[in-house]
mmCIF file of C-alpha atoms in Angstrom:
data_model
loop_
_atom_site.group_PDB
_atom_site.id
_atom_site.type_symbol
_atom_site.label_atom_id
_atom_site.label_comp_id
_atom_site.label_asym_id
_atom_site.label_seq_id
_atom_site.Cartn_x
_atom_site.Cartn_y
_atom_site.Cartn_z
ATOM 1 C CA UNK A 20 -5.200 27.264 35.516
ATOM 2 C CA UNK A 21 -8.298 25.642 33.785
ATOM 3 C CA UNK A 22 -8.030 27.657 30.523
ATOM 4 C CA UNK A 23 -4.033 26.759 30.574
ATOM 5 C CA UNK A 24 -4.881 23.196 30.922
ATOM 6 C CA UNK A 25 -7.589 23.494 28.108
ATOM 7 C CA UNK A 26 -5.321 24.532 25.790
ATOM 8 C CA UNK A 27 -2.781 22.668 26.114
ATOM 9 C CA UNK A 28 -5.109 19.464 25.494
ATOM 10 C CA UNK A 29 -6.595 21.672 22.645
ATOM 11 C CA UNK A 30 -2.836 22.015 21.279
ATOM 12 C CA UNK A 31 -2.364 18.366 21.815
ATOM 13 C CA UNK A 32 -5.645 17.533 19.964
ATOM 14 C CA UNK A 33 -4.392 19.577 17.292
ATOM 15 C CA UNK A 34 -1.114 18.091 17.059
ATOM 16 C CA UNK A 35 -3.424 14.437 17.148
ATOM 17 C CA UNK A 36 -6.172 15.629 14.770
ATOM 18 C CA UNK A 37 -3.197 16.702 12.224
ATOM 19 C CA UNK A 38 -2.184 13.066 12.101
ATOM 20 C CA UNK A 39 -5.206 11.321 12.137
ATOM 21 C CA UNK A 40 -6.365 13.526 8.987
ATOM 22 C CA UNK A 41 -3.757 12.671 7.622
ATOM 23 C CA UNK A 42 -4.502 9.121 7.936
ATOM 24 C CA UNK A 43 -8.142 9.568 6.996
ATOM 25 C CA UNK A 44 -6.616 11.112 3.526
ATOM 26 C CA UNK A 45 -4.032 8.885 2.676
ATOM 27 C CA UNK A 46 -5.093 5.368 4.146
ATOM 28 C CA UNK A 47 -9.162 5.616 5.061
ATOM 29 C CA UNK A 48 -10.448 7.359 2.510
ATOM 30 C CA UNK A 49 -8.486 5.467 -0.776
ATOM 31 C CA UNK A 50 -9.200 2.168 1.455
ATOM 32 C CA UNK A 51 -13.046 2.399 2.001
ATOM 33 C CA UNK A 52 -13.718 3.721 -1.180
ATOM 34 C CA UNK A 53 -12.025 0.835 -2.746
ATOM 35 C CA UNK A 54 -14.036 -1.764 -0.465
ATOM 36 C CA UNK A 55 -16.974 0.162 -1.061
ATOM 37 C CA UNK A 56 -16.518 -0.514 -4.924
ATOM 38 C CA UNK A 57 -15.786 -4.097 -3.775
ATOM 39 C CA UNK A 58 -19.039 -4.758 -2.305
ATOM 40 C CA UNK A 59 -20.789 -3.110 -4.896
ATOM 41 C CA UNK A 60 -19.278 -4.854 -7.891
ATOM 42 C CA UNK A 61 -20.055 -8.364 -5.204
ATOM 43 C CA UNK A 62 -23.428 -7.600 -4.853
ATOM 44 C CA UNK A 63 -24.205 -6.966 -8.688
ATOM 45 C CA UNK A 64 -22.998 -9.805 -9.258
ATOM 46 C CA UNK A 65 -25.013 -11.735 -7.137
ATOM 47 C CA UNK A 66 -27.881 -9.695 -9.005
ATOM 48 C CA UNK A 67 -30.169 -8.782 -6.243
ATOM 49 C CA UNK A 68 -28.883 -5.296 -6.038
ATOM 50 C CA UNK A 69 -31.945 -3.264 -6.082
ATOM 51 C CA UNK A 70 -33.606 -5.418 -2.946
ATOM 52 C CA UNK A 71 -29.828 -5.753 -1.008
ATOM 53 C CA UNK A 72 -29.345 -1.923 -1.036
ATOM 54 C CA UNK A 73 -32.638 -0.864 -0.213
ATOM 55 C CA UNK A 74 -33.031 -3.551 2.621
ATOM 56 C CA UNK A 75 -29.798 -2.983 3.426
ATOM 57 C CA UNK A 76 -29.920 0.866 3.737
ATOM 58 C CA UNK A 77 -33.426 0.616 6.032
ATOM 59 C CA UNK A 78 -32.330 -2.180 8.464
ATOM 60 C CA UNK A 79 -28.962 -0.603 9.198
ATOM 61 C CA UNK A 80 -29.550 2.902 8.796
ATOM 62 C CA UNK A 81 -31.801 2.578 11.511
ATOM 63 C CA UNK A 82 -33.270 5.230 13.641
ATOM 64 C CA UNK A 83 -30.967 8.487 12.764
ATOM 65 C CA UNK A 84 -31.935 9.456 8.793
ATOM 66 C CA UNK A 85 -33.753 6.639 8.730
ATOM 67 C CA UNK A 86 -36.562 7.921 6.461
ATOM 68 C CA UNK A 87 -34.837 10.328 4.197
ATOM 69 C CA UNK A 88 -32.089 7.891 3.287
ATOM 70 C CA UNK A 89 -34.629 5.195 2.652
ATOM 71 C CA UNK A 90 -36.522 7.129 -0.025
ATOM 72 C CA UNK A 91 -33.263 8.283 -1.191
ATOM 73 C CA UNK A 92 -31.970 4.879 -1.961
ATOM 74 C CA UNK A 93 -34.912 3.954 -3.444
ATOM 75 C CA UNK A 94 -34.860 6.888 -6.209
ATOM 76 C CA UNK A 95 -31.583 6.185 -6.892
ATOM 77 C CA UNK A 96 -31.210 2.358 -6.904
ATOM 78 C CA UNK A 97 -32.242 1.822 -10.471
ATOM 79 C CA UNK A 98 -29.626 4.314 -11.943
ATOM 80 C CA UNK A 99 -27.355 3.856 -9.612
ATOM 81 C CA UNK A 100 -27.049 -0.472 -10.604
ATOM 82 C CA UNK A 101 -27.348 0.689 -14.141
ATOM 83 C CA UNK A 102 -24.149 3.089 -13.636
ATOM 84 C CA UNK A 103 -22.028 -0.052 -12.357
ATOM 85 C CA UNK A 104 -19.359 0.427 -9.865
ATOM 86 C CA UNK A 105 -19.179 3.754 -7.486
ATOM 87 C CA UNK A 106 -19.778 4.313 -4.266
ATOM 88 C CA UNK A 107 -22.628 3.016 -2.236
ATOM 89 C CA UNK A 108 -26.388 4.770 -1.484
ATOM 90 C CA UNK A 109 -25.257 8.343 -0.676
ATOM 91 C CA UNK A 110 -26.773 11.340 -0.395
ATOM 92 C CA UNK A 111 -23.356 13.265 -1.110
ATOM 93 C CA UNK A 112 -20.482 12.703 -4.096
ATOM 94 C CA UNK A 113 -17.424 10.501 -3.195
ATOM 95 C CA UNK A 114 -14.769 13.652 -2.633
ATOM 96 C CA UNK A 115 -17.227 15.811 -0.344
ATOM 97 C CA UNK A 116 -17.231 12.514 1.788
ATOM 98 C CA UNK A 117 -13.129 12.311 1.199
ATOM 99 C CA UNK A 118 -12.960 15.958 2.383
ATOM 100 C CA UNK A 119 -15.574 15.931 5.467
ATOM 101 C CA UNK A 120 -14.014 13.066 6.663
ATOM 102 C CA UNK A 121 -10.721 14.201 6.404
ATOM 103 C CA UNK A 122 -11.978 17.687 8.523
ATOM 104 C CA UNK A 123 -13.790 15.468 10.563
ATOM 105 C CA UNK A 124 -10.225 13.336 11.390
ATOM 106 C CA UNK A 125 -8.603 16.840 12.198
ATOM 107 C CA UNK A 126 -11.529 17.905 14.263
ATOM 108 C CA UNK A 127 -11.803 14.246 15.951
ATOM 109 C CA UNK A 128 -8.467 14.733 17.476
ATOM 110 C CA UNK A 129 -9.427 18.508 18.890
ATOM 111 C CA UNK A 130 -12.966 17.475 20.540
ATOM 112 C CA UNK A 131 -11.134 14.282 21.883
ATOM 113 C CA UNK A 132 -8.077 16.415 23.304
ATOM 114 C CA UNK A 133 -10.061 19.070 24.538
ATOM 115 C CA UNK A 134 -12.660 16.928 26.541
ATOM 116 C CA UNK A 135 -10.155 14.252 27.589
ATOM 117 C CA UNK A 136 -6.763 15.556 27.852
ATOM 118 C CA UNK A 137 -8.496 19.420 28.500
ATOM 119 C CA UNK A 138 -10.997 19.002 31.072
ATOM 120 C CA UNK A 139 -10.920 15.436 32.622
ATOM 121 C CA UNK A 140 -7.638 15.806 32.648
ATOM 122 C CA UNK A 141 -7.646 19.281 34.930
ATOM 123 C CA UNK A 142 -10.187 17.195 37.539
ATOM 124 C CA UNK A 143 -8.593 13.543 37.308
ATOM 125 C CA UNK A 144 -4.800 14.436 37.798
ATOM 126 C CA UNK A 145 -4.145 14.467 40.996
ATOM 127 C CA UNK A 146 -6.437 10.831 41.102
ATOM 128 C CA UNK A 147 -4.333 9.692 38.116
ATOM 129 C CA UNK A 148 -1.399 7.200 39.092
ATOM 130 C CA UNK A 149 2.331 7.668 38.290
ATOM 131 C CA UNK A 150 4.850 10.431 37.490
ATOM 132 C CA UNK A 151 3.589 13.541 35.541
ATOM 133 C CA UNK A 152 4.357 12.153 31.626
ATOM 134 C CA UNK A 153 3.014 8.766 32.620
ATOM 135 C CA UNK A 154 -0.574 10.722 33.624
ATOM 136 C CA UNK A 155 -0.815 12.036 30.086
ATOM 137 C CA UNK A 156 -0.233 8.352 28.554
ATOM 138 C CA UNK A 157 -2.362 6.910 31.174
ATOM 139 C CA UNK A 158 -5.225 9.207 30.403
ATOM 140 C CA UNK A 159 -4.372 8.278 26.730
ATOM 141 C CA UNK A 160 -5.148 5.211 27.611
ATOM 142 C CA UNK A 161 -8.113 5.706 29.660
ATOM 143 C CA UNK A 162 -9.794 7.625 26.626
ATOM 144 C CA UNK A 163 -9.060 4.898 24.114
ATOM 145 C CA UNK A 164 -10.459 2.093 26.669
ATOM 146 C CA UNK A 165 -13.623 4.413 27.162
ATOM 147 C CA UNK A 166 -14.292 6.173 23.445
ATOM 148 C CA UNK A 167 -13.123 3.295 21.588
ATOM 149 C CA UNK A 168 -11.899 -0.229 23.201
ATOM 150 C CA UNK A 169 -14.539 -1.325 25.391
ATOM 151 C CA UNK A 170 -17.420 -0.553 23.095
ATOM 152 C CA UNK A 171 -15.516 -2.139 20.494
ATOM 153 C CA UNK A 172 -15.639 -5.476 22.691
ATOM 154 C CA UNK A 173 -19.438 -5.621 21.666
ATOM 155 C CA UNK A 174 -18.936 -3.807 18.521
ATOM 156 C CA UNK A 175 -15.644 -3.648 16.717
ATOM 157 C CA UNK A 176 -14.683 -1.880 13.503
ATOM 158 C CA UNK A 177 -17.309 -3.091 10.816
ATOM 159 C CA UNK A 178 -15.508 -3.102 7.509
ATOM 160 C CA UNK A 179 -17.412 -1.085 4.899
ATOM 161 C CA UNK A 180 -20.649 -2.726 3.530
ATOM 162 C CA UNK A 181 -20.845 -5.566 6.371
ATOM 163 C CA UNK A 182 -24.238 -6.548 7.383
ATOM 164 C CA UNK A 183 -24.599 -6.458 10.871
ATOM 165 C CA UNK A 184 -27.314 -8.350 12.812
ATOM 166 C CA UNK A 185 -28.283 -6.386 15.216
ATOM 167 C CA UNK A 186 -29.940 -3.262 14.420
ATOM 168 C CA UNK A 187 -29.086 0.699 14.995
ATOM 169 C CA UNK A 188 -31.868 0.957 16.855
ATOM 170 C CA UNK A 189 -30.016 -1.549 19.611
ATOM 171 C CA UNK A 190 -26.340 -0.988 18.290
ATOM 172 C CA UNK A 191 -26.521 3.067 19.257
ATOM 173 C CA UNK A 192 -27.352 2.485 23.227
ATOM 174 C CA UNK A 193 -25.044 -0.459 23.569
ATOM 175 C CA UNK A 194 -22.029 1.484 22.165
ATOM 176 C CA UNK A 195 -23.193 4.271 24.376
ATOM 177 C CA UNK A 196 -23.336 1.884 27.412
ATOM 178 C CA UNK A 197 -20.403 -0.164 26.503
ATOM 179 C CA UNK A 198 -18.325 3.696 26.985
ATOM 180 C CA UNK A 199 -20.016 4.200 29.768
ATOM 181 C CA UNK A 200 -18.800 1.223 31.295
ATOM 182 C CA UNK A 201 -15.571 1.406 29.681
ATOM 183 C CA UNK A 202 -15.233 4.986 31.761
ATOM 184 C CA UNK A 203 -16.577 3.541 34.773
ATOM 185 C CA UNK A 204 -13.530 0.729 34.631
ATOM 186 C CA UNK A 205 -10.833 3.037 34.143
ATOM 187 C CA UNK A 206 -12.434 5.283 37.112
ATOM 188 C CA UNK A 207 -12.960 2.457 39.465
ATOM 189 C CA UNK A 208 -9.560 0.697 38.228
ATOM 190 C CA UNK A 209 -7.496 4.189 39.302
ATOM 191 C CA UNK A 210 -9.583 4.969 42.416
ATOM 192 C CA UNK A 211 -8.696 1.061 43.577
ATOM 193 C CA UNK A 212 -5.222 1.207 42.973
ATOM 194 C CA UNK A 213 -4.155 3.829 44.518
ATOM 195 C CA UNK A 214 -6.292 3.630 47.422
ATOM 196 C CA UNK A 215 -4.559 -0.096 47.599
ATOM 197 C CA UNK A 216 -1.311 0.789 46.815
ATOM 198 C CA UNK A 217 -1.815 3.071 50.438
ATOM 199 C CA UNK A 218 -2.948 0.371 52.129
ATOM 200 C CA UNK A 219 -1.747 -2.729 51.062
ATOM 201 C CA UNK A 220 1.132 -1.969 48.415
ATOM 202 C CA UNK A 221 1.903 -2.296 44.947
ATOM 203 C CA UNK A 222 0.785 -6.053 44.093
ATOM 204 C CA UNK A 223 -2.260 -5.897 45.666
ATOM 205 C CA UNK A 224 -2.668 -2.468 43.546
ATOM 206 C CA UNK A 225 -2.153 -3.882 40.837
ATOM 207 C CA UNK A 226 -4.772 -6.567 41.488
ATOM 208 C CA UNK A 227 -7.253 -4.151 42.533
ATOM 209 C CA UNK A 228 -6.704 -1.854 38.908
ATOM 210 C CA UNK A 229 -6.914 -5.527 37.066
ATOM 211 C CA UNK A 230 -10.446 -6.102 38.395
ATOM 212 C CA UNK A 231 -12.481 -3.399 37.025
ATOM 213 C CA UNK A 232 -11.149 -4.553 33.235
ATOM 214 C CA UNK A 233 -11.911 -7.733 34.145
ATOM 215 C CA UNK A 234 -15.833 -6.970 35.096
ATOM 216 C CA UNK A 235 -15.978 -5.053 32.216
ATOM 217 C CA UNK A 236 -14.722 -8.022 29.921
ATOM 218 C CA UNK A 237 -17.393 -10.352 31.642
ATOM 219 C CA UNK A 238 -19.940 -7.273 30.502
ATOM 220 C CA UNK A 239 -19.128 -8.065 26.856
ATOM 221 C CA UNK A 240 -19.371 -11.220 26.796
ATOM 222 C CA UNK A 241 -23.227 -11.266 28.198
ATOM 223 C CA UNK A 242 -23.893 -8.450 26.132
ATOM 224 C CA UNK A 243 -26.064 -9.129 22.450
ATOM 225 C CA UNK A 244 -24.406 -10.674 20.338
ATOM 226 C CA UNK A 245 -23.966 -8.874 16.895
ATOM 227 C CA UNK A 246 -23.061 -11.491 14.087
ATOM 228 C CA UNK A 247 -21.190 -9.808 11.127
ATOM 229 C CA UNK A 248 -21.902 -10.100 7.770
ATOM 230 C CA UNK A 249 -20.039 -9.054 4.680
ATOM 231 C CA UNK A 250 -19.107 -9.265 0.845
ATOM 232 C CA UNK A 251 -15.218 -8.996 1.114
ATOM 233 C CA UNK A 252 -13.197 -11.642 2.283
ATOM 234 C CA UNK A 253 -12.782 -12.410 5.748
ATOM 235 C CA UNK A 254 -8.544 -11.342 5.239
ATOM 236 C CA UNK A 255 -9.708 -7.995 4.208
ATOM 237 C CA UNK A 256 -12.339 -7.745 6.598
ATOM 238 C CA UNK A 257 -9.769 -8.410 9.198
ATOM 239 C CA UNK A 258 -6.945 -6.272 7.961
ATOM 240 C CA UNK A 259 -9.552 -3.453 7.690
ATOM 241 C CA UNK A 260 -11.278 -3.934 11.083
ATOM 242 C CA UNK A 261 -6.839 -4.045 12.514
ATOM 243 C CA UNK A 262 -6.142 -0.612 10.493
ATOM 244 C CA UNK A 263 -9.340 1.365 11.379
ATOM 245 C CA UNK A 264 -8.681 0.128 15.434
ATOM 246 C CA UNK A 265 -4.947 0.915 14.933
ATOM 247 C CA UNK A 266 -5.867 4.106 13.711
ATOM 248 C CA UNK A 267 -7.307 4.837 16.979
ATOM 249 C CA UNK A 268 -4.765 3.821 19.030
ATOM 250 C CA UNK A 269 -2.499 5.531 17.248
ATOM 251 C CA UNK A 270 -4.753 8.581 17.561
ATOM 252 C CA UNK A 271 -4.909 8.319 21.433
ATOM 253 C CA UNK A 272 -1.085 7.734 21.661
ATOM 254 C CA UNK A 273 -0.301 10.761 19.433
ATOM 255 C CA UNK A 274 -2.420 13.275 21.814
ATOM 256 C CA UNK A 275 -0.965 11.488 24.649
ATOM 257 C CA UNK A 276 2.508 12.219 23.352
ATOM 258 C CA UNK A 277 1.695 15.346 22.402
ATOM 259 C CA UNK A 278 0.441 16.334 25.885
ATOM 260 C CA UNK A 279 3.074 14.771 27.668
ATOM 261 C CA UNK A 280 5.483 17.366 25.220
ATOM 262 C CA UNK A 281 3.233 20.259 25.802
ATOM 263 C CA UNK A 282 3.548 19.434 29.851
ATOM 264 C CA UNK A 283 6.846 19.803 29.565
ATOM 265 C CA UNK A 284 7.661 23.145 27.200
ATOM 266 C CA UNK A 285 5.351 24.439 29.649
ATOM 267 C CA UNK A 286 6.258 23.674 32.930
ATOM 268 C CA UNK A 287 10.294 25.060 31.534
ATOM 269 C CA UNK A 288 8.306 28.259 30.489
ATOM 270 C CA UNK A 289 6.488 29.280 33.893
ATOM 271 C CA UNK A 290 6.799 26.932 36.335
ATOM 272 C CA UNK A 291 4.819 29.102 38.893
ATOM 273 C CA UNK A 292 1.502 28.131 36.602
ATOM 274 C CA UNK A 293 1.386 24.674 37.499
ATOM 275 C CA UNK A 294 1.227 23.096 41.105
ATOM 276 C CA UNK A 295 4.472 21.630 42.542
ATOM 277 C CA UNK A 296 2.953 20.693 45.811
ATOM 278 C CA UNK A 297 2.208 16.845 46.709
ATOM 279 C CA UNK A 298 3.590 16.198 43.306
ATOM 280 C CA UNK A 299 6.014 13.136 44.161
ATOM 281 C CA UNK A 300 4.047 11.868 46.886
ATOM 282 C CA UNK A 301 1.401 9.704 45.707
ATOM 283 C CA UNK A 302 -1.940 12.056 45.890
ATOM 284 C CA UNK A 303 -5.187 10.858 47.025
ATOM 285 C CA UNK A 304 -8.147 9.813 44.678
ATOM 286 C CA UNK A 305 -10.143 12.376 46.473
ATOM 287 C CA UNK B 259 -1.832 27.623 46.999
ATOM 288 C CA UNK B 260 -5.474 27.394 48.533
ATOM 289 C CA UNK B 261 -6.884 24.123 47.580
ATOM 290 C CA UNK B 262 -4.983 20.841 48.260
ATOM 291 C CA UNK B 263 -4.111 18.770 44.849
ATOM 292 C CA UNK B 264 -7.069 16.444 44.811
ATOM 293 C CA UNK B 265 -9.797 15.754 42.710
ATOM 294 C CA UNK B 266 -11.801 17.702 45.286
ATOM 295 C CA UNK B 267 -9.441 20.747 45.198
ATOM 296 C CA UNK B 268 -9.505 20.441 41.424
ATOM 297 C CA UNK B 269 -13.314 21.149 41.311
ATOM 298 C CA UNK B 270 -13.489 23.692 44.060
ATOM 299 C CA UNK B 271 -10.732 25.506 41.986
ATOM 300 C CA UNK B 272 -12.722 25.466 38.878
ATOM 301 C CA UNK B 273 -15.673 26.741 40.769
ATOM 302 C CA UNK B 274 -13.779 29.557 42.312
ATOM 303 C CA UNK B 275 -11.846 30.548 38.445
ATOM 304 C CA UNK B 276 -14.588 30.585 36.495
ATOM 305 C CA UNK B 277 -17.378 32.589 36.892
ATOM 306 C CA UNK B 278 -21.123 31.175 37.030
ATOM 307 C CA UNK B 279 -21.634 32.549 33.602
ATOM 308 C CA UNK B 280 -18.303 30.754 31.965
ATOM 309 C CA UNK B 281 -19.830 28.057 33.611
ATOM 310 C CA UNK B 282 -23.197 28.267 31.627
ATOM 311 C CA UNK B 283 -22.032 29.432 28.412
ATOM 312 C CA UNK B 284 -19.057 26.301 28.610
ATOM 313 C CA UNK B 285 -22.160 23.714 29.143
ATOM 314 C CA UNK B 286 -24.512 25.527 26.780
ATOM 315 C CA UNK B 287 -22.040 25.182 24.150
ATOM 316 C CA UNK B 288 -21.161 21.508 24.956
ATOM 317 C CA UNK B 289 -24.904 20.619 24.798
ATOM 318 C CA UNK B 290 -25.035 22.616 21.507
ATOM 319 C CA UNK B 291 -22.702 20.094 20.190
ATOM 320 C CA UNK B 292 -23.877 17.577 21.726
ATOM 321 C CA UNK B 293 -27.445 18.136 20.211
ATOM 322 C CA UNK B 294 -26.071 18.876 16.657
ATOM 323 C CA UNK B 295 -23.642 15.363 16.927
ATOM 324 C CA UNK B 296 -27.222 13.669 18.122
ATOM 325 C CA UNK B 297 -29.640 15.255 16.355
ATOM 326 C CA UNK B 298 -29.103 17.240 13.484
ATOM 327 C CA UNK B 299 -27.947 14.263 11.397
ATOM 328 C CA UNK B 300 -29.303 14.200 8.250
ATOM 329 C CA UNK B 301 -28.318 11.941 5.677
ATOM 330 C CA UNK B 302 -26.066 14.923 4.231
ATOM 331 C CA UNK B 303 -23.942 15.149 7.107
ATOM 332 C CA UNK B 304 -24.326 11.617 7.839
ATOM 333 C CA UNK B 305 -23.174 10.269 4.484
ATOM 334 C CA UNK B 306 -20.141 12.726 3.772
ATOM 335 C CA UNK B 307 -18.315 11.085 7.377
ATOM 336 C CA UNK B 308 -18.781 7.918 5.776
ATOM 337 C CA UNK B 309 -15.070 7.201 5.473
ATOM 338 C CA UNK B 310 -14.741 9.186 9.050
ATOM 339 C CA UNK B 311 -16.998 7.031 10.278
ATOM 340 C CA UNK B 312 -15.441 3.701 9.243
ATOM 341 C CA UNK B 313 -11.781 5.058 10.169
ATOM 342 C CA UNK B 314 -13.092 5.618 13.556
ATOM 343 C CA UNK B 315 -14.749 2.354 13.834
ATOM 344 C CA UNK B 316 -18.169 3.928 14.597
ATOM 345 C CA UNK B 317 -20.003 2.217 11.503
ATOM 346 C CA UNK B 318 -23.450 1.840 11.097
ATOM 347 C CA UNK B 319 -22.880 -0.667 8.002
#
């Protein structure tokens, strides 16, 4: 039963990671290498190049290849302003980044259905509200809210080449925390509703799954501050930051959709492999 | 069916499926990834999910 439920989020991460790498090759890749040559056509101009980049590439880079990329943007600063135009301090060309990133999309959308919609999934369904196609969107939900939406309270989308003001060093824990707390919420916010929805029915439920999102709203706003900086304009900035956090969701509802399919071309197939009993009365969280 | 459908029975059925050395080899694997995702990032690997990284809003600039 666990293997059949691993592959089936597998096959629904598949069907997910398919999309998104699409997206990372026709929208992501064209768009951030074109802001990328934004900022660095901005920030010749300004004419402090040289000092931007490398102060630029040792505050943010922070603690993970910190010391390599440092030196490396150094050697290559000089030739690299000369050259005009381009992409940004890299160690790699522009298309190995286009195609890693587009294997990385694909592969994005199998480690995310496998560990979400593959093994939380096996453990958390009979916890998870709702009829059986609803589970699969909720848990959609529940992965976007916990990989993606609640450290993005803190930390949203930075649009290629924005200066941020708090460093890696802090930004790396506080987007770990932030999905900590944004599993916690979704955990606590299922466990309380349908304990309540026992006890004291469906609006009090309902209250009970609001309050979790609500605490963990309160955590972002106490949370550090990170002020944004960039070259582009704001409008791009924004439209950038809305596409790459659309992307997710779009990601998330894909593999939900996807598993929700799968579900069903299963259950037609061998209906003995998969649990009728307690199925349309409400299960307990434990 | 021997376990009920809870989050309890889901666990106790994944202890009774899979064998103690499934068991291993699954969480030896994840913490292989999870130690190359963490710590084998060198600006190579780093740099080429650039655009990855920005389409997935995990940016570090």
């Amino acid at each position: 039963m666990f293997a059949q439920y691993l592959t089936r989020g597998v096959k629904a991460g598949l069907v997910a990671g398919l999309v998104f790498g699409l997206f990372m090759a026709v929208v992501a890749n064209p768009l951030v290498a074109y802001a990328d040559e934004l900022n660095h056509a901005t920030v010749e101009e300004s004419g402090h190049s040289h000092e931007a980049e490398s102060a630029h590439s040792h505050e943010s880079e922070g603690t993970h290849s910190h010391e390599s990329e440092g030196t490396h943007s150094h050697g290559s600063g000089d030739s690299h302003a000369g050259e005009g135009g381009g992409h940004h301090d890299t160690a790699v060309s522009m298309a190995v980044t286009k195609a890693v990133s587009v294997a990385a999309g694909g592969l994005w959308g199998v480690v995310l259905g496998g560990a979400f919609f593959g093994v939380a999934f096996f453990f958390l369904e009979p916890a998870i509200p709702g009829p059986d196609a609803a589970k699969s969107y909720l848990m959609g939900l529940a992965g976007f809210i916990t990989v993606s939406g609640a450290p993005w309270l803190v930390l949203p989308p930075a649009a290629p080449g924005a200066e941020q003001s708090l460093s890696v060093a802090t930004r790396l824990p506080l987007y770990a925390g932030m999905m900590l707390a944004g599993a916690l919420a979704c955990l606590s916010a299922g466990y309380a509703y349908t304990r309540l929805r026992e006890s004291s029915g469906l609006p009090a439920a309902i209250v009970g799954a609001v309050v979790p999102f609500s605490l963990l709203a309160a955590l972002a706003v106490v949370a550090p501050e990170n002020a944004v900086h960039g070259a582009l304009s704001p409008t791009l900035e924004t439209g950038l930051t809305g596409l790459f956090a659309f992307g997710q969701v779009l990601l998330w509802l894909v593999l939900a959709a996807a598993h929700a399919w799968f579900r069903l071309s299963s259950e037609s197939e061998s209906e003995s492999a998969i649990p009728t009993a307690g199925r349309d009365s409400a299960p307990a969280a434990d | 069916m021997a376990t009920a459908n809870t989050v309890n029975g889901r666990i106790e059925r994944a202890r009774t499926e899979l064998s103690p050395t499934q068991m291993a080899a699954g969480a030896l694997f994840i913490a292989a990834l999870g130690f190359t995702l963490l710590f084998v990032q060198d600006p190579l690997v780093h740099d080429s999910l650039h655009n990855f990284r920005h389409a997935a809003g995990i940016a570090c600039h």
